[in-house]
Amino acid sequence: MKDVLTTCAYCGCGCGLYLHVENGKVTGSMASRNHPVSHHNLCVKGWHIHEFIHNSSRLTQPLMRKNGKLVPVSWDEALDFTAENLRRIRDNTNCQGLGVLASAKCTNEENYLLQKFTRTVLKTNNIDHCARL
Amino acid sequence: MTGLATTFGSGAMTNSINEIEQAEVIIVSGSNTTEAHPQVARRIFDALDNGAKLIVIDPRRTLLAEFAHIHLDIKGGTDIPLLNGMMRVILDENLVDDLFIEMRTENYHALRDMLFRLDLNKIADITGVALEKISAAAQLYARAQKAVICYCLGITQHVCGTGNVETIANLAMMAGHVEKEFTGVDPLRGQNNVQGACDMGALPGVFPSYQAVNNPEHREKFERAWGVELSPVPGLTLMHMTHGGPKSPVRGMFIMGENPVLSEPKANKVDQTLKELEFLAVSDIFLSETAQLAHVVFPAASFAEKTGTFTNSERRVQMVRQAIPPIGSCRPDCEIIMSISERLGYPMDYESTAEIMEEIALLAPTYGGMHHDRLESSWGLQWPCWDREHPGTPFLHKYYFSRGLGQFIPTTHQSPGELPDDDYPLVLNTGMVYHQYRTATMTRNSVTLNRECNEAVLEVNPQDAASYNIRTDDMVKLSSRRGSITLKAQVTEQVGAGSVYTTFHFTEAPINELTVDTKDPKSKCPEFKVCAVKMEKITT
Ligand code: SF4
């Protein structure tokens, strides 16, 4: 049993909250008392944030489309196939044919890596996210 | 946030969330704050308890509007004339902060000339708000010592979104309400890390920290750090990538944790464009509507299963800490990106996300002092934070604007892209509800949140309900020139007569199939808010 201090993943307020972990599962959340935004308080989304983490419809393995259907495959197969296709389209379109969407739900580090990858490896500035929304 | 960036030089919230509770006058515009930003709403209520005055600009009678001292219930899409009218009143009443304008801004005369040409009676007509109310609001705001303006989606999602934001900035500068604590202009950002995604350069035109890709100096710096040649040509925006249809130059896409099929206006077209792709890879935690179209889907780790940072609306960079190992065979997005990059001959060997942050600190000046060890031992730091010793910046533009002088940009009214007519007589507005979040890939998979609110409803004013013979819980068909959807009606005074309102969370009623995609020419923001529709009762 432990409580892990982290940041709420739902809205731009950025409340500080504790995730309550029992037997390797997140079972609840709790407001941080002294956090400058949450001040001992969360909204309904923050209080229930643990619920989606172990939802049974979470994706748990890579999928690939075969004969029109998405079927489970190994990480290596999915990664190899992706790299191959990105390389082919990049080379066939003179670096004009690829686009990347980053995410306002992902971390800074992930967004940083993704734009670095887009610019250095895919050799395009075609990267955006839904910030305008 | 193009508008604020051109006037102030920075597009972020100028204050901290906590400062709002000390303000004397608060203007809330186009923000359904109680639902979209609960903690900001809480500070507003605290401020009201301390005797603050609240002005709400919103066509709907939102929960917050119920508490407003002045509710400016404008017609949708008429924010600019309203704000211009307020500025004219400030001018006429001699409440302009001349010293501030003289020392800190430029181009004021252009604004003043434009304001002198305005006819206030006409503005009352256009906006549908009585002149006395506009005048009272303007005076209340201008006379206050400490005043903040909060705005959100409602403002930026119009055709004239950029103009709206510039107009807000004009108003704040004219009254001298910018440079101080408890005083400023605060765009409230929707998703948890919109601010961070922008800061990190997940944008077609800029590297991290808004350094332009077409500026040779900036480009050289990144070329040296990353060891490759970089393209000087700004890339395609989201709208261009996802709305091109078969003619789009984009043949393949990689999408990380977004669901454009549901969140974009005119979802039909997005769907089509993505289906036409030669290759689509999506990484997400659930099999979203977008992931269902993909050739490859990667199972990503959720925020509880990885380490990193988020940047909130008030520019506070905070730690996200791993609580449990990734479930199933999920992997954090960082690992997925690194694995693909390695296969394409550009290995990125970071031992930890802390190491990635070190690189960010090196290349993005505003994040210069952001290191995981510092963030670990504090409640996060607010950018700009220039170096290891810098304490962070709770409020912006203290002695000078990020761009030097604040720039007045006079704006005039543009009518919304599509106005109601005889065939489509109603105005459709869209927004979000408290218990659900954006396209709801996360929230809909939460039992409790779903129980509270699991259905899209169409809010209809009692007057319209009477003339269409519609009662709460009746099914109605809502159509625009682009498509139609079916959903349940709810009769409520929250919407004005002649408009209807619904949310964009639910696949069963993908409202974006109706909306327009005339874009704001400057910020390329899809226009969600206003489109013309007709409504029919479905009789069974
Ligand atoms: S708890 Fe609520 S208000 Fe706080 S960050 Fe999460 S969603 Fe936003």
XYZ file of C-alpha atoms and ligand atoms in Angstrom:
681
model
C 0.000 0.000 0.000
C 1.353 3.393 -0.918
C 0.269 6.856 -2.039
C 2.021 8.456 -4.964
C 1.887 12.216 -5.433
C 1.269 13.149 -9.058
C -0.546 15.650 -11.287
C -4.147 15.253 -12.486
C -4.370 14.292 -16.154
C -7.744 15.824 -16.995
C -7.761 19.608 -17.171
C -5.447 22.597 -17.396
C -5.855 23.474 -13.705
C -3.221 20.860 -12.906
C -4.286 19.751 -9.424
C -1.833 17.825 -7.278
C -3.259 14.502 -6.164
C -2.226 11.231 -4.553
C -2.876 7.945 -6.288
C -3.611 5.231 -3.796
C -1.937 1.958 -4.788
C -2.922 -1.426 -3.362
C -1.503 -4.735 -4.633
C -0.180 -3.112 -7.772
C -3.502 -1.476 -8.584
C -4.553 2.148 -8.336
C -7.652 2.049 -6.154
C -8.343 5.676 -5.333
C -7.206 9.276 -5.400
C -6.908 11.999 -2.814
C -6.335 15.750 -2.979
C -3.015 17.168 -1.911
C -3.447 19.383 1.127
C -0.790 21.966 0.368
C -0.644 21.943 -3.406
C -1.063 25.544 -4.626
C -3.915 24.675 -6.993
C -5.778 21.848 -5.304
C -5.559 23.060 -1.688
C -7.221 19.968 -0.315
C -9.812 19.910 -3.057
C -10.422 18.140 -6.367
C -13.306 18.193 -8.783
C -15.358 15.108 -9.575
C -13.007 14.119 -12.409
C -9.968 14.174 -10.148
C -11.670 12.124 -7.436
C -12.466 9.387 -9.931
C -9.336 9.486 -12.014
C -8.261 6.009 -10.911
C -11.279 4.431 -12.565
C -10.089 4.515 -16.168
C -6.631 3.145 -15.366
C -7.699 -0.465 -14.868
C -10.719 -0.373 -17.149
C -11.070 -3.658 -18.992
C -11.186 -1.961 -22.377
C -7.632 -0.608 -22.023
C -5.398 -1.626 -24.906
C -2.801 -4.049 -23.590
C -1.012 -5.303 -26.675
C 0.003 -3.915 -30.070
C -2.491 -4.462 -32.886
C -2.014 -4.675 -36.641
C -4.517 -4.735 -39.446
C -4.516 -8.086 -41.220
C -7.219 -8.961 -43.748
C -9.067 -5.829 -42.717
C -9.118 -6.649 -39.024
C -6.996 -5.425 -36.126
C -5.280 -8.425 -34.536
C -2.747 -8.691 -31.689
C 0.916 -8.853 -32.749
C 4.290 -8.625 -31.018
C 5.921 -5.292 -30.278
C 8.726 -6.037 -32.710
C 6.362 -6.785 -35.556
C 4.358 -3.594 -34.959
C 7.461 -1.430 -34.589
C 9.224 -2.912 -37.637
C 6.140 -2.501 -39.790
C 5.708 1.111 -38.656
C 9.349 2.007 -39.254
C 9.255 0.403 -42.701
C 6.152 2.320 -43.784
C 7.335 5.642 -42.417
C 10.650 5.185 -44.213
C 8.970 4.242 -47.503
C 6.535 7.163 -47.514
C 9.224 9.622 -46.396
C 11.570 8.544 -49.206
C 8.880 8.325 -51.893
C 7.412 11.742 -51.209
C 10.582 13.729 -50.755
C 9.734 14.161 -47.047
C 6.386 15.845 -47.863
C 4.029 12.941 -47.311
C 4.064 12.356 -43.562
C 2.130 14.076 -40.799
C 2.335 13.712 -37.026
C -0.113 14.630 -34.285
C 1.240 15.117 -30.793
C -1.016 15.217 -27.798
C -2.102 17.692 -25.165
C -2.698 14.682 -22.942
C 0.884 13.413 -23.106
C 3.836 14.678 -21.084
C 6.279 17.418 -22.061
C 9.024 14.854 -22.496
C 6.878 12.794 -24.890
C 5.884 15.826 -26.909
C 9.476 16.980 -27.054
C 10.674 13.593 -28.315
C 7.896 13.336 -30.861
C 8.647 16.732 -32.423
C 12.355 15.937 -32.382
C 11.642 12.625 -34.109
C 9.396 14.323 -36.677
C 11.973 16.982 -37.478
C 15.149 14.908 -37.416
C 14.002 11.504 -38.687
C 10.879 12.169 -40.759
C 12.516 15.425 -41.909
C 9.352 17.502 -41.911
C 7.701 20.171 -39.761
C 4.285 18.559 -40.286
C 3.552 18.269 -36.595
C 0.614 19.716 -34.690
C -1.807 18.889 -31.900
C -5.298 19.914 -30.833
C -4.177 22.974 -28.826
C -6.374 25.270 -30.795
C -9.370 23.500 -29.403
C -3.002 31.288 -28.946
C -2.080 33.615 -31.736
C -3.921 36.708 -30.486
C -2.164 37.159 -27.164
C 1.179 36.313 -28.697
C 0.933 39.225 -31.145
C -0.176 41.776 -28.557
C 1.841 40.748 -25.492
C 4.489 38.527 -27.031
C 3.360 35.456 -25.086
C 0.192 33.415 -25.362
C -0.059 32.077 -21.835
C -2.032 32.973 -18.728
C -0.462 36.117 -17.253
C -1.445 35.287 -13.645
C -1.438 32.312 -11.320
C -4.738 30.584 -10.603
C -4.497 31.595 -6.939
C -4.239 35.289 -7.774
C -7.777 35.272 -9.110
C -9.204 35.072 -5.597
C -7.689 38.484 -4.734
C -9.090 40.316 -7.750
C -11.698 43.035 -7.260
C -13.377 42.681 -10.615
C -13.432 39.508 -12.713
C -14.624 39.312 -16.280
C -15.315 35.800 -17.538
C -15.805 35.512 -21.252
C -16.742 32.484 -23.305
C -15.792 30.120 -20.559
C -18.053 27.594 -18.966
C -15.675 27.755 -16.037
C -17.582 25.751 -13.466
C -17.534 22.789 -15.826
C -14.288 23.142 -17.744
C -12.007 24.633 -15.062
C -13.389 23.761 -11.647
C -10.425 25.136 -9.702
C -10.599 28.488 -11.454
C -14.321 28.635 -10.741
C -13.547 27.926 -7.092
C -11.170 30.910 -6.970
C -13.839 33.070 -8.585
C -16.340 32.042 -5.898
C -13.747 32.775 -3.209
C -13.205 36.198 -4.748
C -16.963 36.801 -4.685
C -16.977 35.913 -0.979
C -14.275 38.555 -0.552
C -16.550 41.113 -2.175
C -15.347 40.970 -5.777
C -17.665 41.909 -8.626
C -18.252 39.426 -11.440
C -19.039 40.231 -15.056
C -19.956 37.284 -17.309
C -20.001 37.572 -21.086
C -21.882 34.567 -22.433
C -24.898 33.981 -24.641
C -25.983 31.256 -22.238
C -27.122 31.613 -18.683
C -24.308 29.452 -17.317
C -24.037 28.505 -13.669
C -21.462 31.240 -13.251
C -23.764 33.750 -14.939
C -26.269 33.129 -12.136
C -23.741 34.642 -9.735
C -22.758 37.532 -11.981
C -23.326 41.120 -10.945
C -23.605 41.892 -14.626
C -24.426 39.207 -17.187
C -23.792 40.461 -20.712
C -25.891 37.931 -22.621
C -24.663 38.780 -26.098
C -25.753 37.157 -29.318
C -23.283 34.420 -30.252
C -20.269 35.695 -32.184
C -20.585 39.356 -31.201
C -17.763 39.545 -28.669
C -15.720 42.063 -30.619
C -18.394 44.760 -30.910
C -19.249 44.297 -27.235
C -15.654 44.719 -26.098
C -15.127 47.639 -28.471
C -18.243 49.223 -27.004
C -16.827 48.815 -23.507
C -13.604 50.482 -24.624
C -15.522 53.384 -26.118
C -17.262 53.875 -22.779
C -13.910 53.831 -20.992
C -12.697 56.483 -23.416
C -15.790 58.653 -23.029
C -15.696 58.396 -19.244
C -12.026 59.325 -19.158
C -10.968 56.121 -17.441
C -8.077 55.360 -19.777
C -4.755 54.562 -18.068
C -2.688 57.135 -19.975
C 0.531 56.551 -18.087
C 0.482 52.809 -18.751
C -0.294 53.363 -22.414
C 2.487 55.921 -22.746
C 5.163 53.827 -21.047
C 4.301 50.295 -22.010
C 2.394 50.118 -25.284
C 2.344 51.201 -28.914
C -0.212 51.869 -31.641
C -2.809 53.270 -29.230
C -3.843 56.039 -31.593
C -5.054 53.601 -34.209
C -7.294 52.002 -31.622
C -8.589 55.340 -30.365
C -9.439 56.527 -33.868
C -11.340 53.340 -34.512
C -13.255 53.671 -31.232
C -14.255 57.278 -31.988
C -15.906 56.104 -35.175
C -18.122 53.621 -33.315
C -21.827 54.141 -32.838
C -22.751 52.802 -29.400
C -26.436 52.430 -30.249
C -25.536 50.243 -33.165
C -23.395 48.124 -30.881
C -26.321 47.610 -28.540
C -28.275 46.435 -31.595
C -25.639 44.034 -32.880
C -24.918 42.468 -29.499
C -28.458 42.524 -28.187
C -27.250 43.973 -24.880
C -28.632 47.253 -23.486
C -26.226 50.174 -23.557
C -26.637 50.805 -19.806
C -25.371 47.307 -19.083
C -22.369 47.655 -21.391
C -21.544 51.001 -19.835
C -21.891 49.732 -16.254
C -19.621 46.762 -16.992
C -16.982 48.940 -18.637
C -16.882 51.378 -15.747
C -16.769 48.645 -13.147
C -13.797 47.046 -14.882
C -11.879 50.234 -15.586
C -12.306 51.680 -12.071
C -11.017 48.564 -10.305
C -7.469 48.428 -8.960
C -7.090 44.707 -9.492
C -9.002 43.145 -12.357
C -8.640 39.952 -14.344
C -10.213 38.699 -17.556
C -10.547 34.924 -17.997
C -11.493 33.468 -21.331
C -11.689 30.054 -22.862
C -12.870 28.006 -25.845
C -15.880 30.228 -26.425
C -13.602 33.055 -27.461
C -10.976 31.275 -29.505
C -13.319 28.976 -31.399
C -14.948 31.632 -33.562
C -13.942 32.551 -37.090
C -12.681 35.735 -35.575
C -11.028 33.953 -32.630
C -7.742 35.762 -33.031
C -9.531 39.082 -33.270
C -11.496 38.301 -30.119
C -8.342 37.658 -28.142
C -6.674 40.793 -29.487
C -9.734 42.793 -28.489
C -9.558 41.448 -24.946
C -5.894 42.418 -24.815
C -6.763 45.932 -26.057
C -9.316 46.319 -23.289
C -6.891 45.148 -20.602
C -4.063 47.421 -21.781
C -6.329 50.424 -22.168
C -7.387 50.101 -18.532
C -3.800 49.389 -17.491
C -4.865 46.006 -16.135
C -1.918 43.872 -17.116
C 1.370 44.197 -15.358
C 0.422 43.592 -11.747
C -0.250 40.768 -9.382
C -3.977 39.875 -9.197
C -4.460 41.642 -12.521
C -4.174 40.347 -16.058
C -5.508 38.361 -18.982
C -5.927 34.657 -18.472
C -6.672 32.243 -21.289
C -7.839 29.012 -19.667
C -6.430 26.046 -21.520
C -8.619 23.047 -22.072
C -6.615 19.879 -21.814
C -4.179 19.180 -19.037
C -1.049 19.706 -21.092
C -2.038 21.963 -23.995
C 0.359 24.552 -22.664
C 3.202 22.049 -22.493
C 2.558 20.609 -25.949
C 2.834 24.152 -27.365
C 5.907 24.944 -25.269
C 7.586 21.763 -26.524
C 7.185 22.788 -30.159
C 4.483 20.314 -31.137
C 3.491 22.984 -33.661
C 4.255 23.254 -37.369
C 6.096 26.569 -37.200
C 8.205 26.512 -34.057
C 10.822 24.557 -32.156
C 10.529 24.263 -28.353
C 10.017 27.604 -26.581
C 8.461 29.173 -29.702
C 11.732 29.507 -31.650
C 10.705 29.799 -35.290
C 11.801 27.074 -37.711
C 12.300 29.661 -40.427
C 14.687 31.721 -38.313
C 18.225 30.674 -39.391
C 19.717 31.358 -35.963
C 17.222 29.142 -34.148
C 17.492 26.446 -36.762
C 21.253 26.370 -36.555
C 21.085 25.943 -32.786
C 18.835 22.890 -33.120
C 20.827 21.495 -36.032
C 23.933 21.600 -33.892
C 22.221 20.003 -30.900
C 20.495 17.278 -32.899
C 23.244 16.695 -35.442
C 21.097 16.770 -38.585
C 19.973 19.288 -41.168
C 16.463 20.654 -40.496
C 13.747 21.917 -42.820
C 13.221 25.718 -42.790
C 9.679 25.370 -44.150
C 6.845 25.532 -41.582
C 4.738 22.373 -41.711
C 1.058 21.657 -42.239
C -1.450 22.342 -39.470
C -3.798 19.763 -38.031
C -6.665 21.017 -40.184
C -4.630 20.671 -43.349
C -3.449 17.212 -42.403
C -6.851 15.832 -41.457
C -9.217 17.568 -43.893
C -7.397 17.102 -47.163
C -9.403 14.107 -48.402
C -7.899 12.078 -51.239
C -6.009 15.095 -52.610
C -4.048 15.685 -49.415
C -0.258 15.549 -49.826
C -0.133 13.554 -46.586
C 0.065 9.820 -47.276
C 0.976 8.522 -43.846
C 0.404 9.649 -40.257
C 1.552 8.931 -36.750
C -0.947 10.019 -34.100
C -0.074 9.981 -30.410
C -2.965 10.063 -27.937
C -5.389 12.152 -29.990
C -8.771 11.336 -31.428
C -9.282 13.744 -34.328
C -12.102 11.663 -35.793
C -14.297 12.781 -32.928
C -12.804 16.082 -31.847
C -12.536 17.842 -35.194
C -15.298 19.833 -36.844
C -16.833 18.099 -39.845
C -15.720 14.750 -38.531
C -16.934 13.109 -41.761
C -14.077 14.585 -43.673
C -11.469 13.573 -41.100
C -12.770 10.053 -41.186
C -12.477 10.059 -44.973
C -8.995 11.551 -45.003
C -7.656 9.059 -42.481
C -9.217 6.119 -44.318
C -7.492 7.252 -47.522
C -4.037 7.116 -45.933
C -1.519 4.559 -47.083
C -0.414 4.173 -43.514
C -1.758 5.236 -40.127
C -0.209 4.412 -36.763
C -1.936 5.429 -33.526
C -0.760 5.112 -29.963
C -3.436 5.478 -27.298
C -4.678 3.941 -24.071
C -8.074 2.969 -25.519
C -9.152 1.866 -28.988
C -10.506 5.299 -29.929
C -12.502 5.996 -33.088
C -9.250 7.124 -34.701
C -7.342 4.009 -33.581
C -10.043 1.866 -35.161
C -8.999 3.230 -38.561
C -5.284 2.561 -38.028
C -2.980 -0.011 -39.596
C -0.972 -0.234 -36.395
C -2.135 0.520 -32.858
C 0.322 0.832 -29.973
C -0.961 0.353 -26.417
C 0.359 3.348 -24.480
C 0.967 3.583 -20.760
C -1.391 5.914 -18.868
C -0.194 8.823 -16.728
C -0.150 6.526 -13.679
C 2.353 4.236 -15.386
C 5.075 6.664 -16.388
C 7.215 9.582 -15.272
C 7.400 13.027 -16.811
C 5.948 16.519 -16.492
C 2.761 18.415 -17.381
C 2.501 22.196 -17.699
C -0.798 23.598 -16.435
C -2.691 26.728 -17.532
C -0.716 28.979 -15.205
C 2.584 27.769 -16.791
C 3.414 25.548 -13.817
C 5.616 22.616 -14.822
C 4.888 19.708 -12.468
C 5.961 16.121 -11.997
C 3.882 13.189 -13.143
C 5.072 10.203 -11.112
C 4.789 6.545 -11.867
C 2.481 4.761 -9.428
C 2.297 1.294 -11.009
C 4.134 -0.567 -13.758
C 2.490 -0.352 -17.212
C -0.472 -2.730 -17.415
C -0.382 -5.595 -19.913
C 2.419 -5.009 -22.367
C 1.797 -1.252 -22.572
C 4.777 1.051 -23.008
C 5.206 4.791 -22.361
C 5.093 6.884 -25.546
C 8.721 7.891 -25.042
C 9.807 4.296 -25.440
C 7.628 3.807 -28.503
C 9.115 6.864 -30.208
C 12.665 5.833 -29.323
C 12.128 2.308 -30.680
C 10.879 3.599 -34.025
C 13.593 6.220 -34.230
C 16.256 3.604 -33.643
C 14.862 1.455 -36.447
C 15.098 4.450 -38.760
C 18.772 4.954 -38.002
C 18.563 7.760 -35.427
C 18.971 6.185 -31.992
C 17.857 8.355 -29.081
C 19.287 6.808 -25.977
C 17.756 8.503 -22.982
C 18.140 6.658 -19.703
C 15.201 8.478 -18.132
C 12.693 11.249 -18.752
C 14.857 13.403 -16.431
C 17.563 13.203 -19.075
C 15.124 14.344 -21.762
C 14.246 17.321 -19.564
C 17.949 18.211 -19.291
C 18.034 18.502 -23.086
C 14.869 20.618 -23.062
C 16.411 22.937 -20.455
C 19.419 23.362 -22.686
C 17.452 24.258 -25.821
C 14.283 25.997 -24.596
C 15.232 29.200 -22.751
C 11.934 29.542 -20.833
C 12.512 26.022 -19.456
C 16.197 26.747 -18.745
C 15.890 26.073 -15.019
C 13.471 23.146 -15.212
C 15.221 20.034 -13.941
C 13.419 17.035 -12.534
C 15.299 17.238 -9.227
C 14.073 20.807 -8.706
C 10.524 19.911 -9.705
C 10.631 16.876 -7.397
C 11.338 18.996 -4.352
C 8.759 21.739 -5.011
C 5.178 22.176 -6.248
C 6.618 22.710 -9.701
C 7.986 25.891 -11.267
C 6.256 28.447 -13.460
C 7.978 29.473 -16.691
C 9.849 31.564 -17.644
C 12.479 29.975 -15.426
C 15.774 30.896 -16.998
C 18.348 28.916 -15.019
C 18.946 26.641 -12.053
C 18.782 29.534 -9.571
C 15.657 31.166 -11.020
C 12.566 30.837 -8.775
C 10.030 30.792 -11.642
C 7.509 33.474 -12.613
C 4.040 33.618 -11.017
C 2.834 36.542 -13.145
C 4.047 37.748 -16.519
C 4.896 41.118 -18.057
C 5.910 42.776 -14.790
C 8.131 45.548 -16.144
C 7.874 44.943 -19.854
C 5.918 42.700 -22.188
C 7.603 39.628 -23.624
C 7.650 41.424 -26.950
C 8.861 44.748 -25.436
C 5.921 47.109 -25.868
C 2.368 45.811 -25.779
C 0.784 46.351 -29.156
C -2.774 47.619 -29.659
C -4.414 45.906 -32.624
C -7.760 47.510 -33.498
C -10.335 44.911 -34.504
C -13.758 45.130 -36.057
C -16.767 42.870 -36.148
C -16.850 39.914 -38.517
C -20.084 38.035 -38.713
C -19.866 34.322 -37.963
C -19.188 31.986 -40.888
C -22.746 30.763 -41.131
C -25.799 32.695 -40.025
C -29.238 31.221 -39.449
C -31.703 31.612 -42.337
C -35.156 30.349 -43.283
C -34.003 26.796 -43.995
C -31.749 26.475 -40.965
C -33.242 28.913 -38.481
C -31.417 27.983 -35.257
C -27.889 28.704 -34.018
C -25.982 25.691 -32.705
C -23.430 26.151 -29.921
C -21.154 23.386 -28.633
C -19.275 22.932 -25.386
C -18.437 20.480 -22.628
C -20.086 19.159 -19.460
C -18.538 18.876 -16.024
C -18.371 15.101 -15.793
C -16.885 14.432 -19.162
C -13.691 15.507 -20.759
C -13.113 16.310 -24.406
C -13.750 13.335 -26.652
C -14.099 11.289 -23.487
C -11.716 8.450 -24.331
C -10.700 8.516 -20.670
C -13.792 9.729 -18.866
C -16.216 7.451 -20.634
C -14.295 4.520 -19.327
C -14.842 5.665 -15.763
C -17.925 4.106 -14.165
C -18.788 6.960 -11.856
C -18.424 9.733 -14.393
C -20.501 7.810 -16.862
C -23.305 7.260 -14.401
C -23.581 10.995 -13.825
C -23.780 11.923 -17.429
C -23.789 9.393 -20.183
C -25.716 10.969 -22.953
C -25.562 13.944 -25.248
C -28.593 16.161 -24.799
C -29.698 19.089 -26.875
C -30.582 22.088 -24.755
C -33.590 23.958 -26.120
C -35.107 27.193 -24.855
C -38.714 26.874 -23.547
C -39.958 29.315 -26.187
C -38.537 27.260 -29.059
C -39.639 24.060 -27.360
C -43.178 25.357 -27.329
C -43.171 26.308 -31.000
C -41.685 22.937 -32.048
C -43.873 21.096 -29.561
C -40.879 19.476 -27.916
C -40.624 18.325 -24.326
C -37.658 17.176 -22.265
C -36.595 13.635 -23.241
C -38.208 13.810 -26.690
C -35.909 12.617 -29.472
C -35.075 15.261 -32.045
C -33.268 15.254 -35.349
C -30.807 18.087 -35.715
C -29.530 18.885 -39.205
C -27.144 21.328 -40.772
C -26.083 21.708 -44.401
C -23.449 19.052 -43.752
C -25.249 16.246 -42.000
C -27.670 15.311 -39.284
C -27.733 13.552 -35.927
C -30.371 12.357 -33.501
C -30.368 13.131 -29.804
C -32.528 13.785 -26.761
C -33.900 17.240 -26.022
C -33.744 19.019 -22.692
C -35.814 22.133 -22.231
C -33.942 24.742 -20.213
C -33.500 28.469 -19.837
C -29.732 27.981 -19.966
C -29.893 28.700 -23.684
C -31.437 31.748 -25.248
C -34.349 31.596 -27.680
C -33.226 30.866 -31.217
C -30.183 28.843 -30.135
C -29.590 25.251 -29.169
C -26.607 23.845 -27.305
C -24.933 20.498 -26.979
C -21.634 18.865 -26.104
C -19.035 17.119 -28.213
C -18.265 14.093 -26.075
C -20.306 11.316 -27.479
C -19.834 9.044 -30.466
C -23.543 8.312 -30.678
C -24.181 11.962 -31.443
C -20.992 13.215 -33.082
C -21.950 16.849 -33.208
C -18.892 17.774 -35.192
C -20.471 16.209 -38.256
C -22.705 19.263 -38.345
C -20.209 22.005 -37.682
C -18.514 24.291 -40.123
C -14.871 24.378 -40.982
C -14.445 27.980 -41.984
C -11.263 28.706 -40.147
C -9.923 31.741 -38.432
C -7.420 32.873 -41.088
C -4.757 33.692 -38.484
C -4.866 30.995 -35.839
C -6.343 28.211 -37.988
C -8.782 27.453 -35.233
C -11.748 25.456 -36.436
C -15.003 27.249 -35.796
C -16.988 25.094 -33.456
C -19.180 27.560 -31.829
C -21.592 28.933 -34.352
C -23.374 27.119 -37.147
C -26.931 27.183 -38.490
C -29.176 24.170 -37.934
C -32.767 23.027 -38.079
C -34.550 20.828 -35.589
C -37.305 18.286 -36.076
C -39.172 16.270 -33.525
C -39.057 12.540 -34.125
C -42.406 10.989 -33.509
C -42.541 7.318 -32.729
S -9.084 17.553 -10.268
Fe -10.535 18.533 -11.635
S -9.965 20.700 -11.553
Fe -8.240 19.556 -10.754
S -6.920 19.234 -12.541
Fe -8.212 17.420 -12.324
S -9.936 17.845 -13.690
Fe -8.928 19.802 -13.310
